Tab-separated table of C-alpha atoms in Angstrom:
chain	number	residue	atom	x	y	z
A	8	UNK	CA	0.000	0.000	0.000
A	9	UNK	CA	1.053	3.351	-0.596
A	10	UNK	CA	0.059	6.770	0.555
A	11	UNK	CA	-0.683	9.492	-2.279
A	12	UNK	CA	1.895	12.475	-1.178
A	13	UNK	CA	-0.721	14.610	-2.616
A	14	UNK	CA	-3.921	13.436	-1.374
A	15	UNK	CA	-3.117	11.773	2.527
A	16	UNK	CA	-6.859	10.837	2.453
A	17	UNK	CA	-6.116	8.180	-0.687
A	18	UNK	CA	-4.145	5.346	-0.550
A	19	UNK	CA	-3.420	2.860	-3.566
A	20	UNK	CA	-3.049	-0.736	-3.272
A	21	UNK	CA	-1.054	-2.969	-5.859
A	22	UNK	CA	-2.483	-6.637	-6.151
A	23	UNK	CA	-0.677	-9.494	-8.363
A	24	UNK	CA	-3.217	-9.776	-10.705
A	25	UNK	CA	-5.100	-7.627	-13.330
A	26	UNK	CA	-8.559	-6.488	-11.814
A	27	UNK	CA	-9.650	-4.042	-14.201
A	28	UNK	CA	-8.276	-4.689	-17.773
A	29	UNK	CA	-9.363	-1.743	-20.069
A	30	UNK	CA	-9.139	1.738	-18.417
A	31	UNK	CA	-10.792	2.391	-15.422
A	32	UNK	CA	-13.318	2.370	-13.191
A	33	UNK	CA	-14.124	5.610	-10.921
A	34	UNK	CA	-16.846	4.872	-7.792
A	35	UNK	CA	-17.579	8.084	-6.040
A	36	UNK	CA	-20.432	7.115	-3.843
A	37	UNK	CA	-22.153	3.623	-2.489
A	38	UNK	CA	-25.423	3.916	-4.864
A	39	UNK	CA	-22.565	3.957	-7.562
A	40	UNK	CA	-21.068	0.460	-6.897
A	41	UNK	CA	-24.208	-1.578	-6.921
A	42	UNK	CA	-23.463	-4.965	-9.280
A	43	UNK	CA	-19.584	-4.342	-8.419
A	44	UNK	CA	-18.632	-6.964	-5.222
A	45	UNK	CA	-15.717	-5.557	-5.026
A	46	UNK	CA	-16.600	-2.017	-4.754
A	47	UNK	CA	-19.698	-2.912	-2.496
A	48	UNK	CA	-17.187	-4.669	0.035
A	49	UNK	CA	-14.706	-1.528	0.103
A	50	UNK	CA	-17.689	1.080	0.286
A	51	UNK	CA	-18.404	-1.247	3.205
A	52	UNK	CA	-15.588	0.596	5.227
A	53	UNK	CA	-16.651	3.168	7.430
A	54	UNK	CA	-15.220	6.709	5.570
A	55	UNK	CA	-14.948	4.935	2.410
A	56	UNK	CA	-15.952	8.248	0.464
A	57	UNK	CA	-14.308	6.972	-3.195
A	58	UNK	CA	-12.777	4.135	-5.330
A	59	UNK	CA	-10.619	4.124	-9.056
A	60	UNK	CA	-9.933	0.445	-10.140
A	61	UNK	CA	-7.469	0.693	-12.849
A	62	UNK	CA	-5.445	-2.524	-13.834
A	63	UNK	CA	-4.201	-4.208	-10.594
A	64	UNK	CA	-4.336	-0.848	-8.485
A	65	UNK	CA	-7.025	-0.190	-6.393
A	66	UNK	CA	-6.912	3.810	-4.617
A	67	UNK	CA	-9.178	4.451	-1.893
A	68	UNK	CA	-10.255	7.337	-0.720
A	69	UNK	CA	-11.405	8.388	2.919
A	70	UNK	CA	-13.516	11.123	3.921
A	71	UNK	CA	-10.997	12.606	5.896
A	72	UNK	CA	-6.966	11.531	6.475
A	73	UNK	CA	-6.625	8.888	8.180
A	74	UNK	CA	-4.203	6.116	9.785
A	75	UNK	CA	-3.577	3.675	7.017
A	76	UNK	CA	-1.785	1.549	9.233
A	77	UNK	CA	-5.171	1.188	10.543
A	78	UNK	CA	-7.632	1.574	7.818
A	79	UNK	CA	-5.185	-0.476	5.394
A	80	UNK	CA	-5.836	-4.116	6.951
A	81	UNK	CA	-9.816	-3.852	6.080
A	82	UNK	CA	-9.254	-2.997	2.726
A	83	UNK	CA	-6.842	-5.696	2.419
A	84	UNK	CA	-9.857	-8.193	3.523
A	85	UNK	CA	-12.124	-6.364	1.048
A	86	UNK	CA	-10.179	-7.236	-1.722
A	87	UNK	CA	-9.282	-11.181	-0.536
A	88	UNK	CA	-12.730	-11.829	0.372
């Protein structure tokens, strides 16, 4: 995982295999991500505020900055489950 130095409220995470294949996929709310498990189980987070799936990357975004340390384990569950 890896903290944007722009944006301390987003955090991208790198998994080993392609998720999103052609461009992108942008989620900015939880009516948005209805038919997308994946999305559903991240928006599932408490603060979860915003999602881009783009190949095997996955940023988050929180509503406010947070401890990834903390945050980062849940999403990490989100995308195994």
């Amino acid at each position: 995982a890896e903290v944007l130095q722009h944006d301390r409220s987003s955090c991208r995470f790198t998994v080993s295999q392609t998720i999103f294949k052609d461009g992108f996929a942008r989620f900015r709310s939880a009516d948005q991500v209805k038919g997308s498990p994946l999305a559903e189980r991240l928006f599932s987070i408490e603060g979860v505020s915003g999602l881009i799936i783009q190949g095997s990357e996955i940023t988050v975004t929180h509503q406010a900055a947070v401890d990834w340390r903390k945050i980062g384990p849940l999403v990490g569950q989100a995308i195994r489950a």
